Amino acid sequence: MADTPNLPAPLDSREQHILENLQQLRAALNLLKQDRTTYVKSSDVMPLHEQVLVEVKKLADIRADKPTEDNQVDRVLDGCFQLLSLFFMTIGRNNEAPAAYALTSTIKRLLDHLIEVDLYSEKDLAHCSQTLERLRHIVKASDASYSPYLTTQLSNRIEVCQISLTTLQERLARLAPELVPIHEKLISILRSLSLANTKAKFSTTEVKGLQAQIQEVDATRVDGKFVSTNGDIPAGNDDVCALLNKGLRWSEMVLERKGVFPEPFNSKYQTLVDIRNKLEKLSLTQAWSLRETDLYDVQRQLDRIDESRTDGNFVDADGNFAELYVQRTLLYLIRRSYGYIYYLMVSSEPVSEALLPVYNQLQTLKRCLLEVKESGGVSSPRELYPYSMKLNSLDNMRVDGKFMVGREIPEGQGSVIELLSECFDLSYDLRVAAENESEKE
């Protein structure tokens, strides 16, 4: 999370010493993050992880009688854990407890925003629920391997997220089944409106088309209410009607502004658009261009903007609150960016970045072989030669059955070898099918 100056400095001199040590460790982690001359290895990360845990143990002993203390030490420690968590993903140790830390931070941000804006569907919650359950299993399985402080803290963070998730699920439960599809459609249209509003080139035609979709839903109401097939007003009618009216007002506002942003907030708007666009690009090229630790600086920048609000509102340099149009647009960009960060984290493969070039080539090869199979296979085994040559060249990279980088055995061997086996199996099946077809002819 962001470094903010409003947290007090530690009063206890022993904590001051811990703060200095943690700041040095965070600086070391930042240096490692910035080094692109080589792959990050477990041997780079684990010593720093152990040193952070030493400071955590000291802090826990000092605070035995004051567990609610919160000062600059906690913020710097959070930064260390965030970085370590992303490093664990980078080296392919996604299924170990430290990797869960960054995800819990992002999920909490996402859920807090959903509670604030009350604009979400069951699909949004289902994925978060599955991820939290997976993190629970990871933390539980790591109990014996990691510091009790870390696993207890992670369990608590997961449960805090679960409380927020349950609140959101209870809100959705108030809708009658027949209103759920209407609710989901309106959510989708509202998001499309917000996306159209923040595009580099504003399209009046696109926005009017979305407005027409809301008007079509509006036309299904009877005397301003949604009515079920038996003539009753279903539960949640007022909520869905409020959402529909919000959509109509928002479409009018977007058409009126045409993407022009007021000067006092334009700098913040441009920063958020740049962050959103950068994350969107990463989400499209993730397999080839993402080092998970790259997300740290982006999320810290986002957190700072999010935390700069006063009573939930953005304010300009003179302390004036943002108008509704500005507020909604900036919040949409923040939520969208956190959504991309979440997607990039959960999509991270449990493979070290040192093995990612091989893993990504195998992923591409598997997709090609599947497409060949689904399109009817090959007419001759000779057509499989390019695939076989590529497969054999990747297989020949192994030393004693393992993919090596220098003298290192990077994490994720199992995932890469399993993928290699799947490709060989697909290639074999295609060759056998082609040979059988040739014999018949």
PDB file of C-alpha atoms in Angstrom, residues 7-128:
ATOM      1  CA  LEU A   7       0.961   7.805  10.319  1.00  0.00           C
ATOM      2  CA  PRO A   8       2.838   8.635  13.532  1.00  0.00           C
ATOM      3  CA  ALA A   9       6.491   7.757  14.033  1.00  0.00           C
ATOM      4  CA  PRO A  10       7.121   4.990  16.608  1.00  0.00           C
ATOM      5  CA  LEU A  11       7.480   6.251  20.171  1.00  0.00           C
ATOM      6  CA  ASP A  12       9.372   3.209  21.425  1.00  0.00           C
ATOM      7  CA  SER A  13      13.094   3.465  20.561  1.00  0.00           C
ATOM      8  CA  ARG A  14      13.175  -0.293  19.922  1.00  0.00           C
ATOM      9  CA  GLU A  15      10.521   0.144  17.223  1.00  0.00           C
ATOM     10  CA  GLN A  16      12.519   2.990  15.709  1.00  0.00           C
ATOM     11  CA  HIS A  17      15.397   0.557  15.198  1.00  0.00           C
ATOM     12  CA  ILE A  18      13.013  -1.954  13.591  1.00  0.00           C
ATOM     13  CA  LEU A  19      11.678   0.803  11.314  1.00  0.00           C
ATOM     14  CA  GLU A  20      15.197   1.592  10.092  1.00  0.00           C
ATOM     15  CA  ASN A  21      15.928  -2.090   9.431  1.00  0.00           C
ATOM     16  CA  LEU A  22      12.650  -2.560   7.542  1.00  0.00           C
ATOM     17  CA  GLN A  23      13.305   0.546   5.442  1.00  0.00           C
ATOM     18  CA  GLN A  24      16.677  -0.916   4.444  1.00  0.00           C
ATOM     19  CA  LEU A  25      15.049  -4.250   3.587  1.00  0.00           C
ATOM     20  CA  ARG A  26      12.356  -2.542   1.519  1.00  0.00           C
ATOM     21  CA  ALA A  27      15.082  -0.601  -0.330  1.00  0.00           C
ATOM     22  CA  ALA A  28      16.886  -3.902  -1.020  1.00  0.00           C
ATOM     23  CA  LEU A  29      13.660  -5.433  -2.354  1.00  0.00           C
ATOM     24  CA  ASN A  30      13.116  -2.391  -4.570  1.00  0.00           C
ATOM     25  CA  LEU A  31      16.631  -2.702  -5.975  1.00  0.00           C
ATOM     26  CA  LEU A  32      16.045  -6.373  -6.725  1.00  0.00           C
ATOM     27  CA  LYS A  33      12.748  -5.474  -8.386  1.00  0.00           C
ATOM     28  CA  GLN A  34      14.442  -2.941 -10.666  1.00  0.00           C
ATOM     29  CA  ASP A  35      17.281  -5.252 -11.730  1.00  0.00           C
ATOM     30  CA  ARG A  36      16.445  -6.551 -15.213  1.00  0.00           C
ATOM     31  CA  THR A  37      19.919  -7.911 -15.982  1.00  0.00           C
ATOM     32  CA  THR A  38      19.008 -11.387 -14.738  1.00  0.00           C
ATOM     33  CA  TYR A  39      16.093 -13.553 -13.615  1.00  0.00           C
ATOM     34  CA  VAL A  40      14.911 -13.346 -10.016  1.00  0.00           C
ATOM     35  CA  LYS A  41      15.748 -16.562  -8.136  1.00  0.00           C
ATOM     36  CA  SER A  42      14.607 -18.103  -4.873  1.00  0.00           C
ATOM     37  CA  SER A  43      18.136 -17.596  -3.557  1.00  0.00           C
ATOM     38  CA  ASP A  44      17.678 -13.819  -4.113  1.00  0.00           C
ATOM     39  CA  VAL A  45      14.325 -13.621  -2.343  1.00  0.00           C
ATOM     40  CA  MET A  46      14.432 -16.054   0.587  1.00  0.00           C
ATOM     41  CA  PRO A  47      17.240 -14.349   2.589  1.00  0.00           C
ATOM     42  CA  LEU A  48      15.340 -11.042   2.452  1.00  0.00           C
ATOM     43  CA  HIS A  49      12.140 -12.842   3.441  1.00  0.00           C
ATOM     44  CA  GLU A  50      13.884 -14.371   6.466  1.00  0.00           C
ATOM     45  CA  GLN A  51      15.320 -10.991   7.509  1.00  0.00           C
ATOM     46  CA  VAL A  52      11.866  -9.392   7.383  1.00  0.00           C
ATOM     47  CA  LEU A  53      10.486 -12.184   9.577  1.00  0.00           C
ATOM     48  CA  VAL A  54      13.268 -11.558  12.117  1.00  0.00           C
ATOM     49  CA  GLU A  55      12.080  -7.939  12.409  1.00  0.00           C
ATOM     50  CA  VAL A  56       8.469  -9.130  12.633  1.00  0.00           C
ATOM     51  CA  LYS A  57       9.357 -11.383  15.573  1.00  0.00           C
ATOM     52  CA  LYS A  58      11.037  -8.470  17.370  1.00  0.00           C
ATOM     53  CA  LEU A  59       7.986  -6.269  16.739  1.00  0.00           C
ATOM     54  CA  ALA A  60       5.582  -8.928  18.015  1.00  0.00           C
ATOM     55  CA  ASP A  61       7.579  -9.248  21.250  1.00  0.00           C
ATOM     56  CA  ILE A  62       7.595  -5.475  21.793  1.00  0.00           C
ATOM     57  CA  ARG A  63       3.851  -5.206  21.132  1.00  0.00           C
ATOM     58  CA  ALA A  64       2.754  -8.168  23.218  1.00  0.00           C
ATOM     59  CA  ASP A  65       0.780  -5.813  25.483  1.00  0.00           C
ATOM     60  CA  LYS A  66      -0.287  -3.292  22.783  1.00  0.00           C
ATOM     61  CA  PRO A  67      -1.523  -5.315  19.783  1.00  0.00           C
ATOM     62  CA  THR A  68      -3.537  -2.428  18.249  1.00  0.00           C
ATOM     63  CA  GLU A  69      -0.514  -0.138  17.822  1.00  0.00           C
ATOM     64  CA  ASP A  70      -0.321   1.346  14.306  1.00  0.00           C
ATOM     65  CA  ASN A  71       2.489   3.595  13.131  1.00  0.00           C
ATOM     66  CA  GLN A  72       5.051   4.008  10.352  1.00  0.00           C
ATOM     67  CA  VAL A  73       6.578   0.612  11.141  1.00  0.00           C
ATOM     68  CA  ASP A  74       3.336  -1.086  10.086  1.00  0.00           C
ATOM     69  CA  ARG A  75       3.213   0.780   6.787  1.00  0.00           C
ATOM     70  CA  VAL A  76       6.816  -0.039   5.869  1.00  0.00           C
ATOM     71  CA  LEU A  77       6.264  -3.658   6.945  1.00  0.00           C
ATOM     72  CA  ASP A  78       3.202  -3.779   4.692  1.00  0.00           C
ATOM     73  CA  GLY A  79       5.368  -2.569   1.793  1.00  0.00           C
ATOM     74  CA  CYS A  80       7.925  -5.315   2.511  1.00  0.00           C
ATOM     75  CA  PHE A  81       5.226  -8.005   2.579  1.00  0.00           C
ATOM     76  CA  GLN A  82       3.641  -6.642  -0.609  1.00  0.00           C
ATOM     77  CA  LEU A  83       6.952  -6.810  -2.447  1.00  0.00           C
ATOM     78  CA  LEU A  84       7.833 -10.237  -1.063  1.00  0.00           C
ATOM     79  CA  SER A  85       4.413 -11.519  -2.066  1.00  0.00           C
ATOM     80  CA  LEU A  86       4.902 -10.362  -5.660  1.00  0.00           C
ATOM     81  CA  PHE A  87       8.425 -11.818  -5.665  1.00  0.00           C
ATOM     82  CA  PHE A  88       7.024 -15.199  -4.634  1.00  0.00           C
ATOM     83  CA  MET A  89       4.744 -15.028  -7.691  1.00  0.00           C
ATOM     84  CA  THR A  90       7.691 -13.983  -9.878  1.00  0.00           C
ATOM     85  CA  ILE A  91       9.764 -17.007  -8.831  1.00  0.00           C
ATOM     86  CA  GLY A  92       6.794 -19.342  -9.336  1.00  0.00           C
ATOM     87  CA  ARG A  93       5.962 -20.016  -5.682  1.00  0.00           C
ATOM     88  CA  ASN A  94       2.344 -18.901  -6.103  1.00  0.00           C
ATOM     89  CA  ASN A  95       0.969 -21.674  -3.925  1.00  0.00           C
ATOM     90  CA  GLU A  96       2.877 -20.698  -0.795  1.00  0.00           C
ATOM     91  CA  ALA A  97       1.574 -18.447   1.976  1.00  0.00           C
ATOM     92  CA  PRO A  98       3.643 -15.266   1.286  1.00  0.00           C
ATOM     93  CA  ALA A  99       2.225 -15.072  -2.252  1.00  0.00           C
ATOM     94  CA  ALA A 100      -1.272 -14.606  -0.778  1.00  0.00           C
ATOM     95  CA  TYR A 101      -0.484 -11.259   0.853  1.00  0.00           C
ATOM     96  CA  ALA A 102      -0.668  -9.024  -2.243  1.00  0.00           C
ATOM     97  CA  LEU A 103      -3.862 -10.704  -3.443  1.00  0.00           C
ATOM     98  CA  THR A 104      -5.654 -10.077  -0.136  1.00  0.00           C
ATOM     99  CA  SER A 105      -4.751  -6.379  -0.383  1.00  0.00           C
ATOM    100  CA  THR A 106      -6.181  -6.139  -3.895  1.00  0.00           C
ATOM    101  CA  ILE A 107      -9.332  -8.123  -3.087  1.00  0.00           C
ATOM    102  CA  LYS A 108      -9.990  -5.888  -0.060  1.00  0.00           C
ATOM    103  CA  ARG A 109      -9.672  -2.758  -2.222  1.00  0.00           C
ATOM    104  CA  LEU A 110     -12.012  -4.209  -4.849  1.00  0.00           C
ATOM    105  CA  LEU A 111     -14.655  -5.255  -2.331  1.00  0.00           C
ATOM    106  CA  ASP A 112     -14.512  -1.913  -0.506  1.00  0.00           C
ATOM    107  CA  HIS A 113     -15.172  -0.133  -3.800  1.00  0.00           C
ATOM    108  CA  LEU A 114     -18.058  -2.465  -4.662  1.00  0.00           C
ATOM    109  CA  ILE A 115     -19.640  -1.781  -1.257  1.00  0.00           C
ATOM    110  CA  GLU A 116     -19.167   1.972  -1.765  1.00  0.00           C
ATOM    111  CA  VAL A 117     -20.631   2.170  -5.259  1.00  0.00           C
ATOM    112  CA  ASP A 118     -23.180  -0.699  -4.919  1.00  0.00           C
ATOM    113  CA  LEU A 119     -22.655  -1.567  -8.581  1.00  0.00           C
ATOM    114  CA  TYR A 120     -21.866  -5.241  -9.086  1.00  0.00           C
ATOM    115  CA  SER A 121     -23.314  -8.604 -10.093  1.00  0.00           C
ATOM    116  CA  GLU A 122     -23.026 -12.198  -8.890  1.00  0.00           C
ATOM    117  CA  LYS A 123     -20.282 -12.854 -11.468  1.00  0.00           C
ATOM    118  CA  ASP A 124     -18.080 -10.242  -9.783  1.00  0.00           C
ATOM    119  CA  LEU A 125     -18.458 -11.930  -6.405  1.00  0.00           C
ATOM    120  CA  ALA A 126     -18.171 -15.551  -7.550  1.00  0.00           C
ATOM    121  CA  HIS A 127     -14.562 -15.217  -8.693  1.00  0.00           C
ATOM    122  CA  CYS A 128     -13.483 -13.389  -5.527  1.00  0.00           C
TER     123      CYS A 128
END
